[in-house]
Structures are given as structure tokens and as C-alpha cells.
Amino acid sequence: MSRIEHHPKDDTLYSYAAGSLPAALALVVGCHLQFCPQCRSQVRSGESLGGTLMSALSPQALSERARSNVLQRLEMQEVHADTQVLTHTDEIEIVSSLAGGKNTGARGSMPVLLQKVLEEKDFDALPWKRTIAPGLKQIVVDCGEGRARLLRIAAGRKMPAHSHSGSELTLILSGGYSDALGQFNAGDVADLEGSTEHQPVADSDRDCICLAGMDAPLAFKGLVARLIQPLVGL
């Protein structure tokens, strides 16, 4: 299998290390880390730097408002205790355990983080939902913050042309696609901003399965695409 050519941007990895990415984007990065030792190393460096900076700070007393915010967050965690949403700590622990082992899982297989969320190990066993867009199926991944979708683009088919009203991270899990930015294969990540417009086309020999996380809806081009967007759910 070819090496990973496309990685998250440096600021994305450092935001992940700091725990400041929205959950949907963090899930994509965490899954990529399972397959990419280069990015795992960069995240560890970011965590080490953050720890050094934190240790150099002088202790400050918490205000009453800060105390209330902490208690409120704890109450929210109790309310959602039965959900399958992973915290950043969960992600780091899983990725670290994989990095310490001899086998981090072959590209083309479902990442362990995604298995934890979906409670399934086989892409074909998932309850894929058809969309109105031809050749496109999806599964909504509940992250609690941001939007995450597992997308399956039929071989040779293409997504509607679109740009982004926010940030989008897309990790190729199986197969591949090409667009104006190049060829993306299993393990690659497209780290896109609002100004980027593209139209991924799945490789002709197999379906392309990818995990997309975004902090705002996509902005489809063309009247028909915009009309069907609420029905597609992207």
C-alpha cells in the first residue's frame, strides 16, 4: 500500500493535542492517527509542549463563575453518560495504546475509535442510508459537537460540487477519490477551509468510504444541489 501523502495541517494537529477541536473534527484526526506515525509523533510533541507551558504558569484561584461552569460540564457528562461519544482523553488513550503495539491496524479497515462509536467492525455490516444524491450513502455519527458523517461514494460516482461554510476534515478509510486537490487514498486526510471548492470523484474500481467531520454545513453549488441539501443532511 502506498504511503500516506495528505495529512492534517500543523495547527489542526496542535489543536487536537490541546483538546480544542470540535468533537466531530477530533474524531477524524484520532482515526487518522491510528494509521500515521508521523502525525502521532507531532501530536505527542504538542502535548509535551502544552504540559511544559502549563507547568510554568502560576496557580490562580477560580472565580465563582468558573466553578459554576465546571459543575455544569460535570452535570452534562452525567446526563450523556450512556452515549457512545468519545472524549478527547478516550481518544488519546486508545491512540497511545495502538502506537505502543506492533500492529496499529491496516489501512482500509475500520479504525478502533470509529468501532467504539458505531459498535461495529465491518463497513458492510453498517446500516447505510441512501441519500437523494446518486451513488451516495451515509451514516450520521453522533459526536455531540459539530457534524460527522460516514460517507460511501459508489465506484466512479461523484459528490455534488461544494465549498465549505466552516472547516472540514475528511479521512479516506477505504478506496480513494480524486478532485482538484489531487488523489486521496486510504489514510489520507483532506484538511479544508471555507474558501476551498471541490468535487470528489470515487475511483472507478471500488467504492470510496470516508469519514467527514465539519463544524458547519457544506455549501453546495447549483440550484438542484442546494434544494436537495436538507434531504441529504450534509
Short mmCIF file of the C-alpha atoms (twelve columns), coordinates in Angstrom:
data_MODEL
# 
_entry.id   MODEL 
# 
loop_
_atom_site.group_PDB 
_atom_site.id 
_atom_site.type_symbol 
_atom_site.label_atom_id 
_atom_site.label_alt_id 
_atom_site.label_comp_id 
_atom_site.label_asym_id 
_atom_site.label_seq_id 
_atom_site.Cartn_x 
_atom_site.Cartn_y 
_atom_site.Cartn_z 
_atom_site.pdbx_PDB_model_num 
ATOM 1   C CA . MET A 1   0.000   0.000  0.000   1 
ATOM 2   C CA . SER A 2   1.259   3.491  -0.876  1 
ATOM 3   C CA . ARG A 3   2.360   5.821  1.877   1 
ATOM 4   C CA . ILE A 4   0.098   8.499  3.302   1 
ATOM 5   C CA . GLU A 5   0.509   11.645 1.231   1 
ATOM 6   C CA . HIS A 6   -2.030  14.047 2.767   1 
ATOM 7   C CA . HIS A 7   -2.012  14.918 6.482   1 
ATOM 8   C CA . PRO A 8   -3.920  17.323 8.743   1 
ATOM 9   C CA . LYS A 9   -2.362  20.775 8.917   1 
ATOM 10  C CA . ASP A 10  0.030   21.566 11.764  1 
ATOM 11  C CA . ASP A 11  -2.435  23.881 13.505  1 
ATOM 12  C CA . THR A 12  -5.115  21.174 13.296  1 
ATOM 13  C CA . LEU A 13  -2.829  18.633 14.977  1 
ATOM 14  C CA . TYR A 14  -1.817  21.080 17.710  1 
ATOM 15  C CA . SER A 15  -5.459  21.984 18.317  1 
ATOM 16  C CA . TYR A 16  -6.182  18.265 18.652  1 
ATOM 17  C CA . ALA A 17  -3.315  17.895 21.124  1 
ATOM 18  C CA . ALA A 18  -4.734  20.793 23.130  1 
ATOM 19  C CA . GLY A 19  -8.216  19.248 23.125  1 
ATOM 20  C CA . SER A 20  -9.704  22.319 21.436  1 
ATOM 21  C CA . LEU A 21  -11.060 20.782 18.208  1 
ATOM 22  C CA . PRO A 22  -14.824 20.221 17.945  1 
ATOM 23  C CA . ALA A 23  -15.623 16.569 18.632  1 
ATOM 24  C CA . ALA A 24  -16.507 15.768 15.004  1 
ATOM 25  C CA . LEU A 25  -13.140 17.050 13.766  1 
ATOM 26  C CA . ALA A 26  -11.278 15.418 16.651  1 
ATOM 27  C CA . LEU A 27  -12.783 12.050 15.747  1 
ATOM 28  C CA . VAL A 28  -11.386 12.325 12.217  1 
ATOM 29  C CA . VAL A 29  -7.916  13.254 13.474  1 
ATOM 30  C CA . GLY A 30  -7.965  10.488 16.084  1 
ATOM 31  C CA . CYS A 31  -8.821  7.906  13.415  1 
ATOM 32  C CA . HIS A 32  -6.036  9.199  11.159  1 
ATOM 33  C CA . LEU A 33  -3.525  8.893  13.994  1 
ATOM 34  C CA . GLN A 34  -4.129  5.141  14.143  1 
ATOM 35  C CA . PHE A 35  -2.557  4.828  10.687  1 
ATOM 36  C CA . CYS A 36  0.002   7.652  10.734  1 
ATOM 37  C CA . PRO A 37  3.105   7.507  12.982  1 
ATOM 38  C CA . GLN A 38  4.267   10.875 11.621  1 
ATOM 39  C CA . CYS A 39  1.184   12.690 12.937  1 
ATOM 40  C CA . ARG A 40  1.170   10.694 16.201  1 
ATOM 41  C CA . SER A 41  4.679   11.972 16.850  1 
ATOM 42  C CA . GLN A 42  3.622   15.548 16.119  1 
ATOM 43  C CA . VAL A 43  0.634   15.276 18.466  1 
ATOM 44  C CA . ARG A 44  2.860   13.914 21.243  1 
ATOM 45  C CA . SER A 45  5.196   16.879 20.738  1 
ATOM 46  C CA . GLY A 46  2.249   19.254 21.009  1 
ATOM 47  C CA . GLU A 47  1.045   17.595 24.206  1 
ATOM 48  C CA . SER A 48  4.530   17.777 25.692  1 
ATOM 49  C CA . LEU A 49  4.823   21.469 24.807  1 
ATOM 50  C CA . GLY A 50  1.405   22.175 26.296  1 
ATOM 51  C CA . GLY A 51  2.350   20.392 29.510  1 
ATOM 52  C CA . THR A 52  5.551   22.416 29.770  1 
ATOM 53  C CA . LEU A 53  3.679   25.689 29.289  1 
ATOM 54  C CA . MET A 54  1.035   24.701 31.845  1 
ATOM 55  C CA . SER A 55  3.641   23.818 34.473  1 
ATOM 56  C CA . ALA A 56  5.238   27.241 34.049  1 
ATOM 57  C CA . LEU A 57  2.010   29.092 34.911  1 
ATOM 58  C CA . SER A 58  1.393   30.464 38.371  1 
ATOM 59  C CA . PRO A 59  -1.647  28.952 40.155  1 
ATOM 60  C CA . GLN A 60  -4.710  31.208 40.119  1 
ATOM 61  C CA . ALA A 61  -7.810  30.992 42.254  1 
ATOM 62  C CA . LEU A 62  -11.001 30.028 40.414  1 
ATOM 63  C CA . SER A 63  -13.752 32.589 40.218  1 
ATOM 64  C CA . GLU A 64  -17.277 31.633 41.282  1 
ATOM 65  C CA . ARG A 65  -18.324 31.739 37.624  1 
ATOM 66  C CA . ALA A 66  -15.547 29.329 36.632  1 
ATOM 67  C CA . ARG A 67  -16.578 26.977 39.422  1 
ATOM 68  C CA . SER A 68  -20.177 27.049 38.173  1 
ATOM 69  C CA . ASN A 69  -19.029 26.298 34.620  1 
ATOM 70  C CA . VAL A 70  -17.062 23.254 35.791  1 
ATOM 71  C CA . LEU A 71  -20.031 21.923 37.757  1 
ATOM 72  C CA . GLN A 72  -22.314 22.467 34.767  1 
ATOM 73  C CA . ARG A 73  -19.976 20.487 32.495  1 
ATOM 74  C CA . LEU A 74  -19.884 17.641 35.018  1 
ATOM 75  C CA . GLU A 75  -23.682 17.573 35.110  1 
ATOM 76  C CA . MET A 76  -23.804 17.422 31.290  1 
ATOM 77  C CA . GLN A 77  -21.379 14.474 31.302  1 
ATOM 78  C CA . GLU A 78  -23.665 12.642 33.732  1 
ATOM 79  C CA . VAL A 79  -26.680 13.279 31.508  1 
ATOM 80  C CA . HIS A 80  -24.842 11.859 28.472  1 
ATOM 81  C CA . ALA A 81  -23.108 9.049  30.345  1 
ATOM 82  C CA . ASP A 82  -24.877 6.347  28.325  1 
ATOM 83  C CA . THR A 83  -23.937 7.704  24.894  1 
ATOM 84  C CA . GLN A 84  -21.113 6.334  22.742  1 
ATOM 85  C CA . VAL A 85  -19.434 9.715  22.227  1 
ATOM 86  C CA . LEU A 86  -15.712 9.550  22.975  1 
ATOM 87  C CA . THR A 87  -13.941 12.242 24.961  1 
ATOM 88  C CA . HIS A 88  -10.549 13.586 23.911  1 
ATOM 89  C CA . THR A 89  -8.996  11.615 26.784  1 
ATOM 90  C CA . ASP A 90  -10.578 8.420  25.435  1 
ATOM 91  C CA . GLU A 91  -9.116  9.132  22.009  1 
ATOM 92  C CA . ILE A 92  -5.624  9.805  23.340  1 
ATOM 93  C CA . GLU A 93  -5.659  6.623  25.437  1 
ATOM 94  C CA . ILE A 94  -6.762  4.453  22.501  1 
ATOM 95  C CA . VAL A 95  -4.325  6.005  20.030  1 
ATOM 96  C CA . SER A 96  -1.469  5.777  22.551  1 
ATOM 97  C CA . SER A 97  -2.175  2.102  23.195  1 
ATOM 98  C CA . LEU A 98  -2.186  1.413  19.457  1 
ATOM 99  C CA . ALA A 99  1.037   3.347  18.922  1 
ATOM 100 C CA . GLY A 100 2.737   1.281  21.615  1 
ATOM 101 C CA . GLY A 101 1.791   -2.011 19.951  1 
ATOM 102 C CA . LYS A 102 3.220   -3.747 16.903  1 
ATOM 103 C CA . ASN A 103 0.009   -3.551 14.886  1 
ATOM 104 C CA . THR A 104 -1.978  -0.319 14.560  1 
ATOM 105 C CA . GLY A 105 -4.500  -1.818 12.147  1 
ATOM 106 C CA . ALA A 106 -4.269  -1.983 8.377   1 
ATOM 107 C CA . ARG A 107 -5.435  0.962  6.321   1 
ATOM 108 C CA . GLY A 108 -8.712  0.025  4.668   1 
ATOM 109 C CA . SER A 109 -10.077 -1.385 7.931   1 
ATOM 110 C CA . MET A 110 -12.359 0.461  10.335  1 
ATOM 111 C CA . PRO A 111 -10.361 2.498  12.894  1 
ATOM 112 C CA . VAL A 112 -10.713 1.433  16.528  1 
ATOM 113 C CA . LEU A 113 -12.088 4.848  17.546  1 
ATOM 114 C CA . LEU A 114 -14.876 4.522  14.990  1 
ATOM 115 C CA . GLN A 115 -15.582 0.962  16.116  1 
ATOM 116 C CA . LYS A 116 -16.131 2.301  19.638  1 
ATOM 117 C CA . VAL A 117 -18.647 4.860  18.406  1 
ATOM 118 C CA . LEU A 118 -20.521 2.673  15.902  1 
ATOM 119 C CA . GLU A 119 -20.197 -0.608 17.811  1 
ATOM 120 C CA . GLU A 120 -19.319 -2.404 14.584  1 
ATOM 121 C CA . LYS A 121 -16.085 -3.555 12.922  1 
ATOM 122 C CA . ASP A 122 -17.215 -4.183 9.347   1 
ATOM 123 C CA . PHE A 123 -18.147 -1.413 6.925   1 
ATOM 124 C CA . ASP A 124 -20.515 -3.697 5.019   1 
ATOM 125 C CA . ALA A 125 -22.447 -4.572 8.201   1 
ATOM 126 C CA . LEU A 126 -23.341 -0.923 8.879   1 
ATOM 127 C CA . PRO A 127 -26.914 0.346  8.275   1 
ATOM 128 C CA . TRP A 128 -26.079 2.611  5.340   1 
ATOM 129 C CA . LYS A 129 -28.793 5.119  4.462   1 
ATOM 130 C CA . ARG A 130 -29.372 6.114  0.857   1 
ATOM 131 C CA . THR A 131 -29.448 9.816  0.066   1 
ATOM 132 C CA . ILE A 132 -31.091 11.608 -2.833  1 
ATOM 133 C CA . ALA A 133 -27.637 12.291 -4.288  1 
ATOM 134 C CA . PRO A 134 -26.944 9.477  -6.831  1 
ATOM 135 C CA . GLY A 135 -24.448 6.869  -5.673  1 
ATOM 136 C CA . LEU A 136 -24.076 8.357  -2.189  1 
ATOM 137 C CA . LYS A 137 -24.914 6.643  1.100   1 
ATOM 138 C CA . GLN A 138 -24.200 7.891  4.596   1 
ATOM 139 C CA . ILE A 139 -24.315 7.182  8.297   1 
ATOM 140 C CA . VAL A 140 -24.662 10.011 10.799  1 
ATOM 141 C CA . VAL A 141 -22.052 9.687  13.552  1 
ATOM 142 C CA . ASP A 142 -23.222 11.232 16.824  1 
ATOM 143 C CA . CYS A 143 -20.359 13.268 18.244  1 
ATOM 144 C CA . GLY A 144 -22.349 15.817 20.225  1 
ATOM 145 C CA . GLU A 145 -20.330 18.710 18.776  1 
ATOM 146 C CA . GLY A 146 -20.028 19.501 15.078  1 
ATOM 147 C CA . ARG A 147 -21.233 17.200 12.289  1 
ATOM 148 C CA . ALA A 148 -19.701 13.827 11.432  1 
ATOM 149 C CA . ARG A 149 -20.752 11.600 8.551   1 
ATOM 150 C CA . LEU A 150 -19.504 8.268  7.307   1 
ATOM 151 C CA . LEU A 151 -19.889 8.531  3.526   1 
ATOM 152 C CA . ARG A 152 -19.894 5.797  0.902   1 
ATOM 153 C CA . ILE A 153 -19.463 7.025  -2.677  1 
ATOM 154 C CA . ALA A 154 -20.140 4.344  -5.305  1 
ATOM 155 C CA . ALA A 155 -17.247 3.486  -7.614  1 
ATOM 156 C CA . GLY A 156 -16.891 6.068  -10.359 1 
ATOM 157 C CA . ARG A 157 -19.575 8.366  -8.927  1 
ATOM 158 C CA . LYS A 158 -19.004 11.894 -7.670  1 
ATOM 159 C CA . MET A 159 -20.181 14.143 -4.888  1 
ATOM 160 C CA . PRO A 160 -22.034 17.346 -5.782  1 
ATOM 161 C CA . ALA A 161 -19.617 20.261 -6.186  1 
ATOM 162 C CA . HIS A 162 -19.386 22.214 -2.944  1 
ATOM 163 C CA . SER A 163 -17.401 24.618 -0.829  1 
ATOM 164 C CA . HIS A 164 -17.440 24.988 2.942   1 
ATOM 165 C CA . SER A 165 -19.023 27.429 5.341   1 
ATOM 166 C CA . GLY A 166 -16.549 26.297 8.002   1 
ATOM 167 C CA . SER A 167 -13.779 23.739 8.446   1 
ATOM 168 C CA . GLU A 168 -13.956 20.179 7.102   1 
ATOM 169 C CA . LEU A 169 -11.709 17.195 7.705   1 
ATOM 170 C CA . THR A 170 -12.192 14.116 5.527   1 
ATOM 171 C CA . LEU A 171 -10.306 10.872 6.152   1 
ATOM 172 C CA . ILE A 172 -10.270 8.216  3.432   1 
ATOM 173 C CA . LEU A 173 -10.902 4.849  5.072   1 
ATOM 174 C CA . SER A 174 -11.249 2.570  2.041   1 
ATOM 175 C CA . GLY A 175 -10.827 3.070  -1.680  1 
ATOM 176 C CA . GLY A 176 -9.977  6.549  -2.860  1 
ATOM 177 C CA . TYR A 177 -11.114 9.660  -4.699  1 
ATOM 178 C CA . SER A 178 -9.661  12.440 -6.777  1 
ATOM 179 C CA . ASP A 179 -10.540 16.115 -7.054  1 
ATOM 180 C CA . ALA A 180 -8.906  19.423 -7.917  1 
ATOM 181 C CA . LEU A 181 -6.590  18.982 -4.913  1 
ATOM 182 C CA . GLY A 182 -5.188  15.627 -6.051  1 
ATOM 183 C CA . GLN A 183 -5.585  11.904 -5.411  1 
ATOM 184 C CA . PHE A 184 -6.604  10.772 -1.925  1 
ATOM 185 C CA . ASN A 185 -6.188  7.154  -0.795  1 
ATOM 186 C CA . ALA A 186 -6.788  5.194  2.410   1 
ATOM 187 C CA . GLY A 187 -5.200  7.022  5.355   1 
ATOM 188 C CA . ASP A 188 -5.070  10.415 3.611   1 
ATOM 189 C CA . VAL A 189 -6.801  13.452 5.117   1 
ATOM 190 C CA . ALA A 190 -8.242  16.456 3.271   1 
ATOM 191 C CA . ASP A 191 -7.996  19.442 5.652   1 
ATOM 192 C CA . LEU A 192 -10.226 22.060 4.042   1 
ATOM 193 C CA . GLU A 193 -11.277 25.624 4.789   1 
ATOM 194 C CA . GLY A 194 -14.278 27.664 3.713   1 
ATOM 195 C CA . SER A 195 -12.618 29.005 0.569   1 
ATOM 196 C CA . THR A 196 -11.982 25.526 -0.872  1 
ATOM 197 C CA . GLU A 197 -14.332 24.324 -3.605  1 
ATOM 198 C CA . HIS A 198 -14.085 20.747 -4.881  1 
ATOM 199 C CA . GLN A 199 -15.994 17.758 -6.236  1 
ATOM 200 C CA . PRO A 200 -14.593 14.374 -5.110  1 
ATOM 201 C CA . VAL A 201 -14.889 11.567 -7.676  1 
ATOM 202 C CA . ALA A 202 -14.562 7.998  -6.355  1 
ATOM 203 C CA . ASP A 203 -12.033 5.698  -8.045  1 
ATOM 204 C CA . SER A 204 -13.589 3.540  -10.749 1 
ATOM 205 C CA . ASP A 205 -12.587 0.172  -9.279  1 
ATOM 206 C CA . ARG A 206 -14.214 0.302  -5.822  1 
ATOM 207 C CA . ASP A 207 -16.461 2.307  -3.510  1 
ATOM 208 C CA . CYS A 208 -14.833 5.124  -1.569  1 
ATOM 209 C CA . ILE A 209 -15.607 5.137  2.160   1 
ATOM 210 C CA . CYS A 210 -14.593 8.215  4.105   1 
ATOM 211 C CA . LEU A 211 -15.205 9.880  7.447   1 
ATOM 212 C CA . ALA A 212 -16.048 13.582 7.205   1 
ATOM 213 C CA . GLY A 213 -16.145 15.932 10.167  1 
ATOM 214 C CA . MET A 214 -17.207 19.563 9.899   1 
ATOM 215 C CA . ASP A 215 -18.095 22.442 12.183  1 
ATOM 216 C CA . ALA A 216 -20.648 23.974 9.761   1 
ATOM 217 C CA . PRO A 217 -22.793 22.713 6.853   1 
ATOM 218 C CA . LEU A 218 -21.362 22.295 3.365   1 
ATOM 219 C CA . ALA A 219 -22.208 24.918 0.755   1 
ATOM 220 C CA . PHE A 220 -23.379 23.060 -2.366  1 
ATOM 221 C CA . LYS A 221 -23.132 24.654 -5.796  1 
ATOM 222 C CA . GLY A 222 -26.067 24.760 -8.184  1 
ATOM 223 C CA . LEU A 223 -29.783 25.170 -7.572  1 
ATOM 224 C CA . VAL A 224 -30.656 21.461 -7.587  1 
ATOM 225 C CA . ALA A 225 -27.896 20.576 -5.117  1 
ATOM 226 C CA . ARG A 226 -28.965 23.355 -2.774  1 
ATOM 227 C CA . LEU A 227 -32.579 22.205 -2.922  1 
ATOM 228 C CA . ILE A 228 -31.729 18.614 -2.008  1 
ATOM 229 C CA . GLN A 229 -29.182 19.522 0.689   1 
ATOM 230 C CA . PRO A 230 -31.731 19.478 3.566   1 
ATOM 231 C CA . LEU A 231 -32.800 15.996 2.432   1 
ATOM 232 C CA . VAL A 232 -29.236 14.737 2.065   1 
ATOM 233 C CA . GLY A 233 -28.412 16.035 5.518   1 
ATOM 234 C CA . LEU A 234 -24.921 17.401 4.768   1 
# 
